[in-house]
Short mmCIF file of C-alpha atoms in Angstrom, two decimals:
data_model
loop_
_atom_site.label_atom_id
_atom_site.label_comp_id
_atom_site.label_asym_id
_atom_site.label_seq_id
_atom_site.Cartn_x
_atom_site.Cartn_y
_atom_site.Cartn_z
CA MET F 9 66.90 0.82 -46.90
CA THR F 10 64.23 3.00 -47.03
CA ALA F 11 64.85 5.72 -44.67
CA GLY F 12 62.39 7.45 -42.40
CA ASP F 13 60.18 5.10 -41.29
CA TRP F 14 61.65 3.33 -38.48
CA GLY F 15 59.75 5.08 -36.08
CA GLY F 16 56.76 2.94 -36.25
CA TYR F 17 57.92 0.01 -34.34
CA SER F 18 56.60 -0.73 -30.75
CA CYS F 19 58.72 -4.16 -30.17
CA TRP F 20 62.12 -5.19 -30.90
CA HIS F 21 61.94 -7.94 -32.21
CA ARG F 22 59.26 -7.12 -34.76
CA LEU F 23 62.24 -4.24 -35.41
CA PHE F 24 64.90 -6.64 -36.14
CA ASP F 25 62.45 -9.40 -37.87
CA GLU F 26 61.96 -6.39 -41.03
CA VAL F 27 65.69 -5.38 -40.90
CA CYS F 28 66.79 -8.82 -41.50
CA ASN F 29 63.94 -9.15 -44.29
CA ARG F 30 64.92 -5.83 -46.37
CA ARG F 31 67.99 -7.04 -46.05
CA GLY F 32 67.82 -10.06 -47.63
CA HIS F 33 67.83 -12.25 -44.56
CA PHE F 34 64.69 -14.55 -44.91
CA ASP F 35 65.76 -16.94 -43.34
CA ASN F 36 68.82 -17.24 -40.98
CA GLN F 37 71.54 -18.86 -42.99
CA ALA F 38 73.92 -16.09 -44.19
CA LEU F 39 73.12 -13.78 -41.04
CA ALA F 40 74.09 -16.94 -39.22
CA ALA F 41 77.38 -17.57 -40.77
CA GLU F 42 78.30 -13.96 -40.67
CA MET F 43 77.82 -13.62 -36.81
CA CYS F 44 79.88 -16.84 -36.37
CA ARG F 45 82.60 -14.93 -38.49
CA LEU F 46 82.41 -12.24 -36.45
CA SER F 47 83.03 -13.85 -33.57
CA GLY F 48 85.36 -16.51 -34.62
CA ARG F 49 83.54 -19.39 -34.58
CA SER F 50 83.49 -22.48 -37.10
CA SER F 51 81.89 -25.34 -35.91
CA LYS F 52 78.62 -26.61 -37.14
CA GLU F 53 77.67 -26.79 -33.37
CA ASP F 54 77.98 -23.02 -33.78
CA PHE F 55 76.34 -22.01 -37.06
CA ASP F 56 72.99 -24.53 -35.55
CA ALA F 57 73.01 -22.43 -32.23
CA ALA F 58 73.36 -19.00 -34.19
CA LYS F 59 70.12 -19.91 -36.48
CA LYS F 60 68.38 -21.10 -33.40
CA LYS F 61 69.67 -17.69 -31.26
CA LEU F 62 67.87 -15.74 -34.78
CA ARG F 63 65.10 -17.66 -34.99
CA GLN F 64 64.04 -16.80 -30.91
CA TRP F 65 65.43 -13.29 -31.51
CA ARG F 66 63.28 -12.66 -34.68
CA ALA F 67 60.18 -14.68 -32.51
CA GLY F 68 60.52 -12.33 -29.75
CA LYS F 69 60.94 -15.36 -27.43
CA ARG F 70 64.15 -14.19 -26.44
CA LEU F 71 66.20 -10.86 -26.15
CA PRO F 72 69.97 -11.32 -27.77
CA LEU F 73 72.88 -10.54 -24.74
CA ARG F 74 74.14 -7.50 -25.24
CA ARG F 75 77.36 -9.03 -26.90
CA ASN F 76 75.07 -10.78 -29.42
CA LEU F 77 73.30 -7.56 -30.11
CA ALA F 78 76.31 -5.98 -31.07
CA ALA F 79 77.55 -8.82 -33.42
CA VAL F 80 74.30 -8.68 -35.08
CA SER F 81 73.95 -4.82 -35.64
CA GLN F 82 77.46 -4.76 -37.35
CA ALA F 83 76.16 -7.41 -39.91
CA LEU F 84 73.16 -6.11 -40.10
CA ALA F 85 75.18 -2.55 -40.46
CA VAL F 86 72.56 -0.92 -38.24
CA GLN F 87 74.99 2.17 -37.70
CA ASP F 88 74.90 3.62 -40.79
CA ASP F 89 71.28 4.34 -40.68
CA PRO F 90 71.16 6.75 -37.46
CA GLU F 91 67.60 6.54 -37.70
CA LEU F 92 67.33 2.80 -37.09
CA LYS F 93 70.42 2.95 -34.76
CA HIS F 94 68.23 5.25 -32.57
CA ASN F 95 65.11 3.11 -32.50
CA TRP F 96 67.24 -0.07 -32.30
CA GLU F 97 68.80 0.61 -29.06
CA ARG F 98 65.65 2.16 -28.06
CA LEU F 99 63.48 -0.61 -28.51
CA TYR F 100 66.37 -3.16 -27.11
CA SER F 101 66.18 -0.84 -23.93
CA VAL F 102 62.62 -1.21 -23.52
CA ALA F 103 62.79 -4.75 -24.14
CA GLN F 104 65.33 -5.61 -21.47
CA PHE F 105 63.60 -3.48 -18.71
CA ARG F 106 60.45 -5.44 -19.86
CA GLN F 107 62.43 -8.93 -18.93
CA ARG F 108 64.29 -8.01 -16.14
CA PRO F 109 63.74 -10.53 -13.62
CA VAL F 110 61.86 -9.42 -10.42
CA ASP F 111 63.86 -10.04 -7.27
CA HIS F 112 62.32 -10.74 -4.28
CA GLN F 113 65.71 -10.76 -1.87
CA HIS F 114 64.34 -7.34 -0.09
CA ASP F 115 60.80 -8.69 -0.08
CA PRO F 116 59.71 -10.18 3.67
CA LEU F 117 57.07 -12.23 2.27
CA SER F 118 58.25 -13.97 -0.12
CA ALA F 119 59.45 -16.94 1.61
CA ALA F 120 55.98 -17.23 3.16
CA SER F 121 53.74 -16.79 -0.31
CA ALA F 122 56.22 -19.46 -2.50
CA PRO F 123 54.26 -22.72 -2.35
CA ASP F 124 55.93 -25.89 -1.29
CA SER F 125 55.65 -29.06 -2.52
CA GLY F 126 52.06 -30.71 -1.76
CA SER F 127 50.53 -27.30 -0.57
CA ARG F 128 48.44 -25.11 -1.84
CA LYS F 129 49.53 -21.66 -3.13
CA ILE F 130 48.97 -19.01 -0.64
CA ASN F 131 47.53 -15.61 -2.27
CA ARG F 132 47.02 -12.28 -1.15
CA TRP F 133 43.88 -12.13 0.52
CA ASP F 134 45.07 -15.19 2.53
CA MET F 135 48.14 -13.45 3.84
CA LEU F 136 45.96 -10.64 4.68
CA ALA F 137 43.89 -12.85 6.62
CA ALA F 138 46.57 -14.39 8.25
CA VAL F 139 48.78 -11.56 9.38
CA SER F 140 45.16 -9.69 10.94
CA VAL F 141 45.00 -13.00 13.24
CA LEU F 142 49.06 -12.10 14.26
CA GLY F 143 47.62 -8.65 14.96
CA ILE F 144 49.99 -6.96 12.04
CA SER F 145 48.87 -4.29 9.92
CA ALA F 146 47.36 -5.01 6.76
CA SER F 147 48.31 -1.49 5.63
CA VAL F 148 51.96 -2.39 6.23
CA VAL F 149 51.36 -5.86 4.21
CA ALA F 150 49.93 -4.17 1.39
CA ALA F 151 52.27 -1.88 0.95
CA ALA F 152 55.14 -4.91 0.91
CA PHE F 153 52.88 -6.21 -2.02
CA GLU F 154 52.82 -3.00 -3.38
CA ARG F 155 56.61 -2.62 -3.49
CA SER F 156 57.40 -6.37 -4.56
CA ALA F 157 55.10 -5.41 -7.62
CA MET F 158 56.95 -1.75 -8.31
CA GLN F 159 60.25 -1.25 -11.13
CA GLU F 160 63.39 -1.56 -8.98
CA VAL F 161 66.34 0.77 -8.62
CA GLY F 162 69.67 0.91 -7.18
CA TYR F 163 72.94 3.01 -7.04
CA ALA F 164 76.04 2.28 -8.81
CA ALA F 165 79.04 4.57 -8.57
CA HIS F 166 80.02 3.70 -12.31
CA VAL F 167 76.91 3.70 -15.16
CA ARG F 168 78.04 2.23 -18.41
CA MET F 169 75.32 2.75 -21.09
CA PRO F 170 75.52 2.86 -25.08
CA VAL F 171 74.21 6.40 -26.57
CA GLY F 172 70.58 5.89 -26.41
CA ASP F 173 70.04 3.76 -23.80
CA THR F 174 67.46 5.05 -20.81
CA ARG F 175 67.88 3.74 -17.25
CA LEU F 176 66.71 4.44 -13.83
CA VAL F 177 70.31 5.27 -11.76
CA HIS F 178 69.24 6.72 -8.62
CA GLY F 179 66.62 7.23 -6.20
CA GLU F 180 65.47 9.79 -3.26
CA HIS F 181 63.48 8.09 -0.31
CA GLY F 182 63.10 11.58 1.60
CA SER F 183 62.89 10.75 5.32
CA CYS F 184 62.36 7.07 6.89
CA ASP F 185 58.85 7.50 8.04
CA GLY F 186 57.79 9.65 5.33
CA SER F 187 56.71 9.64 1.55
CA PRO F 188 59.07 9.96 -1.10
CA PRO F 189 59.61 13.56 -2.97
CA ALA F 190 57.83 14.99 -5.70
CA TRP F 191 59.79 15.05 -8.77
CA GLU F 192 59.52 18.95 -8.51
CA ALA F 193 61.77 18.84 -5.57
CA LEU F 194 64.51 17.18 -6.69
CA VAL F 195 64.63 19.03 -9.93
CA PRO F 196 66.88 22.11 -8.54
CA ASP F 197 69.67 19.63 -7.01
CA LEU F 198 69.90 17.53 -10.45
CA PRO F 199 73.63 18.31 -11.54
CA GLU F 200 74.55 19.32 -14.93
CA SER F 201 75.38 16.24 -17.40
CA THR F 202 77.10 16.94 -20.94
CA LEU F 203 76.45 13.04 -21.67
CA GLY F 204 72.73 13.04 -21.26
CA THR F 205 69.22 14.10 -19.74
CA PHE F 206 68.14 13.43 -15.89
CA SER F 207 64.17 12.95 -16.11
CA ASP F 208 61.19 11.17 -13.66
CA GLY F 209 61.60 7.70 -13.24
CA GLY F 210 58.04 7.88 -11.44
CA LEU F 211 57.84 5.68 -8.28
CA ALA F 212 60.00 2.60 -7.59
CA ALA F 213 61.44 -0.11 -4.62
CA LYS F 214 64.82 0.51 -3.24
CA MET F 215 66.91 -1.09 0.01
CA VAL F 216 67.80 2.47 1.84
CA ASN F 217 70.10 1.04 4.10
CA VAL F 218 70.26 3.95 6.57
CA CYS F 219 66.36 2.81 7.16
CA GLY F 220 67.36 -0.34 6.99
CA ARG F 221 64.38 -1.56 5.15
CA GLU F 222 62.97 -1.48 1.30
CA MET F 223 60.92 2.17 0.43
CA THR F 224 59.15 3.07 -2.11
CA VAL F 225 61.49 6.02 -3.92
CA ARG F 226 61.24 8.66 -6.47
CA ALA F 227 63.15 7.18 -9.05
CA ILE F 228 65.88 9.00 -11.48
CA ARG F 229 65.88 8.39 -14.99
CA PHE F 230 69.40 9.32 -16.91
CA THR F 231 69.00 8.87 -20.80
CA ALA F 232 72.48 8.92 -22.64
CA THR F 233 72.70 11.18 -25.61
CA SER F 234 76.46 11.62 -26.47
CA ALA F 235 79.57 9.51 -25.65
CA GLY F 236 82.46 10.63 -23.42
CA MET F 237 82.91 9.85 -19.67
CA GLU F 238 82.15 12.46 -16.63
CA ASP F 239 82.02 12.28 -13.29
CA VAL F 240 78.74 14.29 -11.07
CA THR F 241 77.76 14.17 -7.76
CA LEU F 242 73.69 12.81 -7.53
CA LEU F 243 71.29 12.88 -4.96
CA GLN F 244 74.98 13.34 -2.58
CA ASP F 245 76.43 10.49 -3.93
CA PRO F 246 79.38 10.85 -6.66
CA MET F 247 79.04 8.81 -10.08
CA ARG F 248 80.89 8.43 -12.80
CA PHE F 249 78.82 8.37 -16.33
CA GLU F 250 80.40 6.52 -18.92
CA VAL F 251 78.49 6.40 -22.78
CA LEU F 252 79.60 4.67 -25.54
CA GLN F 253 79.02 4.91 -29.06
CA THR F 254 77.95 1.32 -28.88
CA TYR F 255 78.84 -1.95 -26.91
CA GLU F 256 82.05 -3.89 -27.65
CA ILE F 257 81.45 -6.88 -29.74
CA LEU F 258 82.75 -9.76 -27.65
CA PRO F 259 82.37 -13.54 -28.80
CA LEU F 260 79.04 -14.54 -29.47
CA ASP F 261 77.45 -16.51 -26.25
CA PHE F 262 75.83 -19.52 -27.42
CA THR F 263 74.46 -21.14 -24.24
CA ASP F 264 71.27 -21.42 -23.33
CA GLU F 265 69.63 -20.17 -20.28
CA LYS F 266 70.67 -23.41 -18.63
CA GLY F 267 73.58 -23.26 -19.70
CA ARG F 268 73.91 -25.88 -22.21
CA GLN F 269 75.70 -25.34 -25.89
#
């Protein structure tokens, strides 16, 4: 493989397709067979399912699960090229974030904005007009719509990720009736980490229990640079970061989004 030219790709599936081609996998026969071998699968149904998955991944129609990504990474010897490995994991993380479904669990207007059978869809302006009749502040409703379109962040005491991955790991809300803090205000209190770096994650939506509602917060992003495990205190909350060289290879998942083989 030609070294030094993997940084020009902006989509994981295009990088994946190019790696396949350079490895001689212009069709998916041999690669599907190798993936089945790695996962201990040997039936014709498994082989056909693997070929279908590969076609979808190369076309950008779907993104492989982490366990499948590890298998295809090994089959293509991605780990042998540090530049390829870095861009491979970076673009996969970007694609994974973009495909994350929006969770309206905490959106008080999600049920009202979903159309019932036989009724017309309620749009944003219909909703604002309706709530103004009820005496609800239009600015409050507009803020709720704005948060529902934002990226979301939560808090987990144990964060497990591979080297090269980047994700939102926490968020600061400031006071319950105020605006989220500026990034510069958080920097002095950020912990030191030997496994990666913290950076500004921008604004995000987060359920804040002490305030009893979802709020706009300043998100904190963590980029893993070295493998290992360490405990830190972030925004006064204990966190354990576990950074792996790569995700462990598990049996391939050949089921589709509806659970069918």
